[in-house]
Amino acid sequence: MAFYFEEPSRTFNEYLLVPGHTPADCVPAAVSLKTPLVKYRKGEEECPLSLNVPMVSAIMAAVSDDNMAVALATEGGLSFIYGNQSIEDEAAMVARVKDYKAGFVVSDANLSPDMTLADVVELKERYGHSTMPVTDDGSATGKLLGIVTSRDYRLSRMSLDLKVAEFMTPRERLIVAPASTSLKVANDIIWDNKLNSLPIVDEDDHLISLVFRKDYDSHKSNPLEMLDDHKRYLVGAGINSRDYAERVPALVEAGADVLCIDSSEGYSDWQKFTIEWVRERYGNDVKIGAGNVVDREGFRFLAEAGADFIKVGIGGGSICITRETKGIGRGQATAVIEVAKARDEYFAETGVYVPICSDGGIVYDHHISLALAMGSDFVMLGRYFARFDESPSAKVMVNGTYMKEYWGEGSARARNWGRYDLGGKKSLSFEEGVDSYVPYAGSLKDNMAVTLLKLKSTMCNCGALTIPEFQDKAKLTLVSATSIVEGGAHDVMLKDKNTFASKA
C-alpha cells in the first residue's frame, strides 16, 4: 500500500510571519545577510564560501549568462551559468566573468598602428571597451606603442580610414608600471596621476595587463561584491550527470568557483555517481551542489554522497509543469521545512553543516523571507532575475507592454534532456516546462535594492540582525484562504488601476 503523508503539502502563500520584539538597535542598516553557500564542519572559523546576500540565479538559458553573473556578483549574490550549451561555450562564459574584474585585466580589444578608426569602432561594438592598447603586433602581449580611448577621436570629424597611429596617445606620453607592481600601488598611481587606466609592462616594454580606475570605484560603491582572493568576481556553473567527465575539468580550468548539478530530481544514483567522480578527481577542492529533493530521505542521500549544498523543490517554478505532467512534487513550504529539519539533524549527528537552497515557488518578495525563516540558507530564483536588463533573453513588446522572454529548461525550446536524466535515451520525449513572457522590470541593481530592504525590514520586525538569528526567532502561522485575501487591498477603488478590490 502506498505511503500517505498525514499533513497537506503547503506553499509559502499559506504562511505569515508573526512579528516579535524589535530592539532599538535592530534597524535594516544593521542587518547582515551573509549566509553559507557550501558545507563546513562545526568548529571551523567560517564557511569556506559564503554569499553576502542569500540570492542565486537559476541554471537557465533565459536567466544566467556571464552578464547576469557579473551584475549579481556585484550586488553580493551569485549566478550559476547555464549548462544547456556546449562545454566550450559555458567555459568561455565562466572565463569572461573571471576576467571581467581581475584587478589586472588582460586586454581583449587590442590594436596595431596600421589599423583604422573603423577597426576601433568595430572592436568597441564587439567588446564594449573604449580603452584599447596599441601594440606592435596588435596582440595583448605585444610591445606597447600607445593607447586609444574615447578622448582620442571624434567620429563626426574624422574619417573612418584614419590610421590608429595618427590619433592614438603615443607611448612616450603614457604613464606605465612594471610587472612587480601590486594592485594597491597600481591604484595609488592611478589616483595620484588622475588616470582612467594604467598599463602594466615587462622589462622589454611588452604589455602584460591593464588596471582600471572604474574597478576601484566599483568596489568602493559596491561593498557586498562577491570577489575571490584575486579580486575577481565569483561565479558558479551548472553541470549534468551525463558529460561531467568532460564538462567539469573545462569549467574548473575556466575558473568556476562552485558547480551545481542541474536536475529536476536529485534523489538518484546519477547524482551520486557525479559527486563521487568529482571527489575522486578533485577531493574537496571543487565545490559541488546537488538536488533537487523535497524530503528528509532525499537530503540524507545527497548529503551522504558528499554534496556541498542541496537544492530543495520540485514542480514549484513558474515555468515548471512537472506536477501536472507527472504528478510529482511537493508544496515548497512543506519541502523546505522538512529538509531544514533533516539538515539540522545531520549537523547534530556529524558536525557537518550542509546548506540548503530553496528553488522554486517564490512569487512575491516576502516569499524569500518565508523561505529563509523556514530554514533555507539561500534561495535560487529564475523568474525574478529573468525580468531584468541583465538576463540574456529578448525584450519584446506584447499588447503594448514590454516583456522579457522566459522559458523553462524542460520546455521544447530548451530541449534540455540532461536535466531530466533517468538513464535512458538522450531525448526529451515530453515537456516539463513552458515557453512564456514575464513583465520587464528594468535593472537588477534597482530591483534587488528594494527586495533586500524588504527582507531586512522583515527581519527587524522579528527582532533579528542575521539570518541564523532570524531562523531562531521566527514565528510562523498558517493562514486561511479568507485571511490571504484580507492580506491584500480590498473593499477600495484602486486609483492607479481604476478597479474595485473586493475581499469576496
Short mmCIF file of N, CA and C in Angstrom, two decimals, residues 134-272:
data_model
loop_
_atom_site.label_atom_id
_atom_site.label_comp_id
_atom_site.label_asym_id
_atom_site.label_seq_id
_atom_site.Cartn_x
_atom_site.Cartn_y
_atom_site.Cartn_z
N VAL A 134 47.55 49.87 -28.00
CA VAL A 134 48.12 49.72 -29.34
C VAL A 134 49.49 49.07 -29.18
N THR A 135 49.65 47.90 -29.77
CA THR A 135 50.93 47.18 -29.69
C THR A 135 51.47 46.91 -31.09
N ASP A 136 52.75 46.56 -31.15
CA ASP A 136 53.38 46.41 -32.45
C ASP A 136 52.74 45.33 -33.31
N ASP A 137 52.20 44.28 -32.66
CA ASP A 137 51.59 43.19 -33.42
C ASP A 137 50.07 43.11 -33.21
N GLY A 138 49.50 44.07 -32.52
CA GLY A 138 48.06 44.07 -32.30
C GLY A 138 47.56 43.03 -31.32
N SER A 139 48.47 42.47 -30.51
CA SER A 139 48.09 41.45 -29.53
C SER A 139 48.07 42.04 -28.13
N ALA A 140 47.59 41.25 -27.18
CA ALA A 140 47.52 41.68 -25.79
C ALA A 140 48.86 41.66 -25.10
N THR A 141 49.88 41.09 -25.75
CA THR A 141 51.20 40.99 -25.12
C THR A 141 52.31 41.57 -26.01
N GLY A 142 51.92 42.32 -27.02
CA GLY A 142 52.92 42.93 -27.90
C GLY A 142 53.61 44.12 -27.25
N LYS A 143 54.61 44.68 -27.93
CA LYS A 143 55.32 45.85 -27.43
C LYS A 143 54.37 47.05 -27.45
N LEU A 144 54.25 47.72 -26.32
CA LEU A 144 53.29 48.81 -26.18
C LEU A 144 53.75 50.04 -26.97
N LEU A 145 52.92 50.52 -27.88
CA LEU A 145 53.22 51.69 -28.70
C LEU A 145 52.33 52.88 -28.36
N GLY A 146 51.21 52.64 -27.72
CA GLY A 146 50.30 53.71 -27.39
C GLY A 146 48.99 53.17 -26.88
N ILE A 147 47.99 54.04 -26.81
CA ILE A 147 46.68 53.63 -26.34
C ILE A 147 45.63 54.52 -27.00
N VAL A 148 44.45 53.96 -27.21
CA VAL A 148 43.33 54.71 -27.77
C VAL A 148 42.18 54.67 -26.77
N THR A 149 41.65 55.85 -26.46
CA THR A 149 40.45 55.95 -25.64
C THR A 149 39.43 56.80 -26.39
N SER A 150 38.26 56.93 -25.82
CA SER A 150 37.21 57.71 -26.47
C SER A 150 37.58 59.19 -26.60
N ARG A 151 38.58 59.65 -25.85
CA ARG A 151 39.02 61.04 -25.93
C ARG A 151 39.96 61.30 -27.10
N ASP A 152 40.40 60.22 -27.77
CA ASP A 152 41.37 60.37 -28.86
C ASP A 152 40.74 60.57 -30.23
N TYR A 153 39.43 60.45 -30.33
CA TYR A 153 38.81 60.59 -31.64
C TYR A 153 37.38 61.11 -31.52
N ARG A 154 36.92 61.70 -32.63
CA ARG A 154 35.53 62.14 -32.75
C ARG A 154 35.02 61.66 -34.10
N LEU A 155 34.05 60.80 -34.07
CA LEU A 155 33.56 60.20 -35.31
C LEU A 155 32.98 61.24 -36.26
N SER A 156 32.42 62.31 -35.72
CA SER A 156 31.79 63.32 -36.57
C SER A 156 32.81 64.16 -37.33
N ARG A 157 34.07 64.11 -36.91
CA ARG A 157 35.08 64.98 -37.53
C ARG A 157 36.26 64.22 -38.14
N MET A 158 36.24 62.90 -38.05
CA MET A 158 37.38 62.12 -38.51
C MET A 158 36.93 61.03 -39.47
N SER A 159 37.78 60.72 -40.43
CA SER A 159 37.49 59.67 -41.40
C SER A 159 37.70 58.30 -40.78
N LEU A 160 36.83 57.38 -41.14
CA LEU A 160 36.97 56.01 -40.63
C LEU A 160 38.20 55.32 -41.19
N ASP A 161 38.79 55.88 -42.24
CA ASP A 161 40.01 55.30 -42.83
C ASP A 161 41.28 55.76 -42.14
N LEU A 162 41.17 56.69 -41.17
CA LEU A 162 42.33 57.23 -40.50
C LEU A 162 43.07 56.14 -39.73
N LYS A 163 44.40 56.09 -39.87
CA LYS A 163 45.21 55.08 -39.20
C LYS A 163 45.27 55.35 -37.70
N VAL A 164 45.30 54.29 -36.92
CA VAL A 164 45.39 54.39 -35.47
C VAL A 164 46.62 55.19 -35.05
N ALA A 165 47.72 55.01 -35.75
CA ALA A 165 48.97 55.71 -35.41
C ALA A 165 48.82 57.22 -35.45
N GLU A 166 47.84 57.72 -36.19
CA GLU A 166 47.68 59.16 -36.36
C GLU A 166 46.88 59.82 -35.25
N PHE A 167 46.13 59.05 -34.47
CA PHE A 167 45.34 59.69 -33.42
C PHE A 167 45.49 59.04 -32.04
N MET A 168 46.28 57.99 -31.91
CA MET A 168 46.48 57.35 -30.61
C MET A 168 47.32 58.26 -29.70
N THR A 169 47.21 58.02 -28.39
CA THR A 169 48.12 58.65 -27.44
C THR A 169 49.40 57.82 -27.43
N PRO A 170 50.55 58.37 -27.85
CA PRO A 170 51.77 57.56 -28.02
C PRO A 170 52.38 57.12 -26.70
N ARG A 171 53.22 56.12 -26.78
CA ARG A 171 53.84 55.52 -25.60
C ARG A 171 54.58 56.53 -24.74
N GLU A 172 55.27 57.48 -25.35
CA GLU A 172 56.07 58.42 -24.55
C GLU A 172 55.21 59.33 -23.68
N ARG A 173 53.94 59.41 -23.96
CA ARG A 173 53.05 60.24 -23.15
C ARG A 173 52.26 59.43 -22.12
N LEU A 174 52.51 58.13 -22.08
CA LEU A 174 51.78 57.25 -21.17
C LEU A 174 52.53 57.04 -19.87
N ILE A 175 51.78 56.94 -18.79
CA ILE A 175 52.33 56.50 -17.50
C ILE A 175 52.08 55.01 -17.40
N VAL A 176 53.12 54.24 -17.17
CA VAL A 176 53.00 52.78 -17.07
C VAL A 176 53.63 52.32 -15.76
N ALA A 177 53.45 51.04 -15.45
CA ALA A 177 54.02 50.46 -14.23
C ALA A 177 54.64 49.11 -14.54
N PRO A 178 55.68 48.73 -13.80
CA PRO A 178 56.35 47.44 -14.06
C PRO A 178 55.53 46.25 -13.56
N ALA A 179 55.93 45.06 -14.00
CA ALA A 179 55.20 43.83 -13.69
C ALA A 179 55.13 43.55 -12.20
N SER A 180 56.07 44.05 -11.44
CA SER A 180 56.12 43.78 -9.99
C SER A 180 55.14 44.63 -9.19
N THR A 181 54.42 45.53 -9.84
CA THR A 181 53.51 46.45 -9.15
C THR A 181 52.33 45.71 -8.53
N SER A 182 52.06 45.99 -7.25
CA SER A 182 50.89 45.40 -6.60
C SER A 182 49.64 46.16 -7.00
N LEU A 183 48.46 45.55 -6.75
CA LEU A 183 47.21 46.21 -7.10
C LEU A 183 47.03 47.50 -6.31
N LYS A 184 47.43 47.50 -5.04
CA LYS A 184 47.30 48.70 -4.23
C LYS A 184 48.15 49.83 -4.79
N VAL A 185 49.40 49.52 -5.14
CA VAL A 185 50.29 50.53 -5.69
C VAL A 185 49.75 51.02 -7.04
N ALA A 186 49.24 50.09 -7.84
CA ALA A 186 48.68 50.47 -9.15
C ALA A 186 47.53 51.45 -8.98
N ASN A 187 46.66 51.18 -8.01
CA ASN A 187 45.55 52.09 -7.76
C ASN A 187 46.04 53.45 -7.26
N ASP A 188 47.10 53.44 -6.45
CA ASP A 188 47.67 54.71 -5.97
C ASP A 188 48.21 55.53 -7.15
N ILE A 189 48.87 54.86 -8.09
CA ILE A 189 49.39 55.56 -9.27
C ILE A 189 48.25 56.17 -10.08
N ILE A 190 47.17 55.39 -10.24
CA ILE A 190 46.00 55.88 -10.97
C ILE A 190 45.44 57.13 -10.32
N TRP A 191 45.29 57.10 -9.02
CA TRP A 191 44.70 58.24 -8.32
C TRP A 191 45.63 59.44 -8.31
N ASP A 192 46.92 59.20 -8.06
CA ASP A 192 47.88 60.30 -7.99
C ASP A 192 48.02 61.03 -9.32
N ASN A 193 47.84 60.29 -10.43
CA ASN A 193 48.02 60.88 -11.75
C ASN A 193 46.72 61.13 -12.50
N LYS A 194 45.60 60.92 -11.80
CA LYS A 194 44.28 61.16 -12.38
C LYS A 194 44.08 60.39 -13.69
N LEU A 195 44.42 59.11 -13.66
CA LEU A 195 44.31 58.25 -14.83
C LEU A 195 43.01 57.46 -14.80
N ASN A 196 42.57 57.03 -15.98
CA ASN A 196 41.45 56.10 -16.07
C ASN A 196 41.93 54.66 -16.15
N SER A 197 43.17 54.48 -16.65
CA SER A 197 43.74 53.14 -16.74
C SER A 197 45.25 53.22 -16.65
N LEU A 198 45.85 52.12 -16.22
CA LEU A 198 47.30 52.04 -16.07
C LEU A 198 47.81 50.77 -16.75
N PRO A 199 48.60 50.89 -17.82
CA PRO A 199 49.19 49.70 -18.45
C PRO A 199 50.31 49.14 -17.57
N ILE A 200 50.35 47.83 -17.48
CA ILE A 200 51.43 47.12 -16.78
C ILE A 200 52.31 46.46 -17.84
N VAL A 201 53.62 46.74 -17.79
CA VAL A 201 54.54 46.25 -18.83
C VAL A 201 55.70 45.48 -18.21
N ASP A 202 56.33 44.61 -19.03
CA ASP A 202 57.53 43.90 -18.56
C ASP A 202 58.77 44.72 -18.85
N GLU A 203 59.94 44.12 -18.60
CA GLU A 203 61.20 44.85 -18.76
C GLU A 203 61.49 45.23 -20.20
N ASP A 204 60.85 44.54 -21.15
CA ASP A 204 61.03 44.85 -22.57
C ASP A 204 59.91 45.73 -23.11
N ASP A 205 59.11 46.29 -22.23
CA ASP A 205 58.00 47.18 -22.58
C ASP A 205 56.88 46.46 -23.33
N HIS A 206 56.78 45.16 -23.12
CA HIS A 206 55.65 44.42 -23.67
C HIS A 206 54.48 44.52 -22.69
N LEU A 207 53.29 44.70 -23.22
CA LEU A 207 52.09 44.83 -22.39
C LEU A 207 51.77 43.52 -21.68
N ILE A 208 51.46 43.62 -20.40
CA ILE A 208 51.05 42.45 -19.62
C ILE A 208 49.57 42.52 -19.30
N SER A 209 49.14 43.67 -18.79
CA SER A 209 47.74 43.83 -18.39
C SER A 209 47.42 45.31 -18.20
N LEU A 210 46.17 45.56 -17.83
CA LEU A 210 45.70 46.92 -17.54
C LEU A 210 45.02 46.93 -16.18
N VAL A 211 45.14 48.04 -15.46
CA VAL A 211 44.39 48.25 -14.22
C VAL A 211 43.51 49.47 -14.45
N PHE A 212 42.22 49.35 -14.08
CA PHE A 212 41.26 50.41 -14.38
C PHE A 212 40.76 51.10 -13.12
N ARG A 213 40.61 52.43 -13.23
CA ARG A 213 40.05 53.23 -12.14
C ARG A 213 38.63 52.76 -11.81
N LYS A 214 37.84 52.43 -12.83
CA LYS A 214 36.44 52.07 -12.62
C LYS A 214 36.30 50.84 -11.74
N ASP A 215 37.30 49.92 -11.80
CA ASP A 215 37.23 48.73 -10.96
C ASP A 215 37.35 49.11 -9.48
N TYR A 216 38.24 50.07 -9.19
CA TYR A 216 38.39 50.53 -7.81
C TYR A 216 37.12 51.24 -7.36
N ASP A 217 36.61 52.13 -8.22
CA ASP A 217 35.39 52.86 -7.89
C ASP A 217 34.22 51.91 -7.68
N SER A 218 34.15 50.89 -8.54
CA SER A 218 33.05 49.93 -8.45
C SER A 218 33.07 49.21 -7.11
N HIS A 219 34.25 48.79 -6.67
CA HIS A 219 34.35 48.07 -5.41
C HIS A 219 33.94 48.96 -4.24
N LYS A 220 34.36 50.22 -4.27
CA LYS A 220 34.03 51.13 -3.18
C LYS A 220 32.54 51.40 -3.10
N SER A 221 31.88 51.43 -4.25
CA SER A 221 30.43 51.71 -4.27
C SER A 221 29.60 50.45 -4.15
N ASN A 222 30.24 49.28 -4.18
CA ASN A 222 29.53 48.00 -4.05
C ASN A 222 30.26 47.12 -3.02
N PRO A 223 30.14 47.48 -1.75
CA PRO A 223 30.90 46.77 -0.71
C PRO A 223 30.53 45.31 -0.54
N LEU A 224 29.39 44.88 -1.08
CA LEU A 224 28.97 43.48 -0.92
C LEU A 224 29.43 42.59 -2.06
N GLU A 225 30.22 43.12 -2.98
CA GLU A 225 30.67 42.34 -4.13
C GLU A 225 31.21 40.97 -3.73
N MET A 226 30.90 39.98 -4.54
CA MET A 226 31.42 38.63 -4.33
C MET A 226 32.72 38.49 -5.10
N LEU A 227 33.85 38.57 -4.39
CA LEU A 227 35.17 38.54 -5.03
C LEU A 227 36.02 37.41 -4.46
N ASP A 228 36.88 36.84 -5.31
CA ASP A 228 37.82 35.82 -4.83
C ASP A 228 39.09 36.50 -4.31
N ASP A 229 40.09 35.70 -3.98
CA ASP A 229 41.32 36.24 -3.40
C ASP A 229 42.09 37.13 -4.37
N HIS A 230 41.79 37.01 -5.66
CA HIS A 230 42.46 37.82 -6.67
C HIS A 230 41.58 38.98 -7.15
N LYS A 231 40.56 39.31 -6.35
CA LYS A 231 39.64 40.41 -6.66
C LYS A 231 38.84 40.17 -7.94
N ARG A 232 38.61 38.91 -8.27
CA ARG A 232 37.79 38.57 -9.43
C ARG A 232 36.40 38.17 -8.94
N TYR A 233 35.39 38.39 -9.78
CA TYR A 233 34.04 38.01 -9.40
C TYR A 233 33.92 36.50 -9.23
N LEU A 234 33.13 36.09 -8.23
CA LEU A 234 32.82 34.68 -8.04
C LEU A 234 31.71 34.29 -9.00
N VAL A 235 31.77 33.06 -9.50
CA VAL A 235 30.76 32.59 -10.44
C VAL A 235 30.59 31.08 -10.30
N GLY A 236 29.35 30.63 -10.44
CA GLY A 236 29.06 29.20 -10.42
C GLY A 236 28.72 28.71 -11.81
N ALA A 237 28.62 27.40 -11.96
CA ALA A 237 28.31 26.81 -13.27
C ALA A 237 27.50 25.54 -13.09
N GLY A 238 26.54 25.35 -13.97
CA GLY A 238 25.71 24.16 -13.94
C GLY A 238 26.33 23.02 -14.73
N ILE A 239 26.15 21.81 -14.24
CA ILE A 239 26.60 20.61 -14.94
C ILE A 239 25.45 19.61 -14.96
N ASN A 240 25.59 18.55 -15.77
CA ASN A 240 24.59 17.49 -15.74
C ASN A 240 25.26 16.18 -15.36
N SER A 241 24.47 15.12 -15.27
CA SER A 241 25.01 13.83 -14.83
C SER A 241 25.37 12.92 -16.00
N ARG A 242 25.57 13.53 -17.18
CA ARG A 242 25.95 12.77 -18.37
C ARG A 242 27.40 13.03 -18.77
N ASP A 243 27.71 14.31 -19.08
CA ASP A 243 29.04 14.60 -19.64
C ASP A 243 29.98 15.26 -18.64
N TYR A 244 29.76 15.00 -17.34
CA TYR A 244 30.55 15.66 -16.32
C TYR A 244 32.05 15.39 -16.43
N ALA A 245 32.43 14.24 -16.94
CA ALA A 245 33.87 13.92 -17.05
C ALA A 245 34.58 14.87 -18.01
N GLU A 246 33.85 15.40 -18.98
CA GLU A 246 34.44 16.37 -19.91
C GLU A 246 34.13 17.80 -19.47
N ARG A 247 32.93 18.04 -18.96
CA ARG A 247 32.50 19.41 -18.64
C ARG A 247 33.18 19.96 -17.39
N VAL A 248 33.25 19.16 -16.34
CA VAL A 248 33.81 19.66 -15.08
C VAL A 248 35.25 20.14 -15.23
N PRO A 249 36.17 19.37 -15.84
CA PRO A 249 37.54 19.88 -15.99
C PRO A 249 37.61 21.20 -16.75
N ALA A 250 36.78 21.36 -17.77
CA ALA A 250 36.79 22.60 -18.55
C ALA A 250 36.31 23.77 -17.71
N LEU A 251 35.29 23.56 -16.90
CA LEU A 251 34.76 24.64 -16.07
C LEU A 251 35.73 25.00 -14.94
N VAL A 252 36.36 23.99 -14.37
CA VAL A 252 37.35 24.25 -13.32
C VAL A 252 38.53 25.02 -13.90
N GLU A 253 38.98 24.62 -15.07
CA GLU A 253 40.09 25.31 -15.74
C GLU A 253 39.71 26.76 -16.05
N ALA A 254 38.44 27.00 -16.39
CA ALA A 254 37.98 28.36 -16.71
C ALA A 254 37.86 29.24 -15.47
N GLY A 255 37.84 28.60 -14.30
CA GLY A 255 37.81 29.37 -13.06
C GLY A 255 36.54 29.30 -12.25
N ALA A 256 35.61 28.41 -12.58
CA ALA A 256 34.36 28.31 -11.83
C ALA A 256 34.65 28.08 -10.35
N ASP A 257 33.97 28.84 -9.49
CA ASP A 257 34.21 28.75 -8.05
C ASP A 257 33.36 27.67 -7.39
N VAL A 258 32.23 27.33 -8.00
CA VAL A 258 31.35 26.31 -7.45
C VAL A 258 30.51 25.75 -8.59
N LEU A 259 30.22 24.46 -8.52
CA LEU A 259 29.40 23.79 -9.53
C LEU A 259 28.08 23.37 -8.90
N CYS A 260 27.10 23.10 -9.75
CA CYS A 260 25.83 22.57 -9.26
C CYS A 260 25.24 21.65 -10.31
N ILE A 261 24.85 20.46 -9.88
CA ILE A 261 24.19 19.53 -10.79
C ILE A 261 22.79 20.06 -11.07
N ASP A 262 22.50 20.30 -12.34
CA ASP A 262 21.21 20.85 -12.74
C ASP A 262 20.28 19.70 -13.10
N SER A 263 19.36 19.41 -12.20
CA SER A 263 18.47 18.27 -12.41
C SER A 263 17.11 18.55 -11.81
N SER A 264 16.08 18.00 -12.43
CA SER A 264 14.73 18.19 -11.91
C SER A 264 14.49 17.33 -10.67
N GLU A 265 15.28 16.30 -10.48
CA GLU A 265 15.08 15.40 -9.34
C GLU A 265 16.44 14.82 -8.94
N GLY A 266 16.83 15.07 -7.67
CA GLY A 266 18.18 14.74 -7.25
C GLY A 266 18.36 13.46 -6.47
N TYR A 267 17.27 12.82 -6.10
CA TYR A 267 17.37 11.61 -5.28
C TYR A 267 17.62 10.43 -6.21
N SER A 268 18.81 10.42 -6.83
CA SER A 268 19.10 9.40 -7.84
C SER A 268 20.57 8.99 -7.80
N ASP A 269 20.83 7.78 -8.26
CA ASP A 269 22.20 7.30 -8.33
C ASP A 269 23.04 8.14 -9.28
N TRP A 270 22.40 8.73 -10.31
CA TRP A 270 23.15 9.52 -11.29
C TRP A 270 23.84 10.70 -10.62
N GLN A 271 23.16 11.32 -9.68
CA GLN A 271 23.80 12.43 -8.96
C GLN A 271 24.90 11.92 -8.04
N LYS A 272 24.67 10.80 -7.41
CA LYS A 272 25.68 10.20 -6.54
C LYS A 272 26.94 9.88 -7.34
#
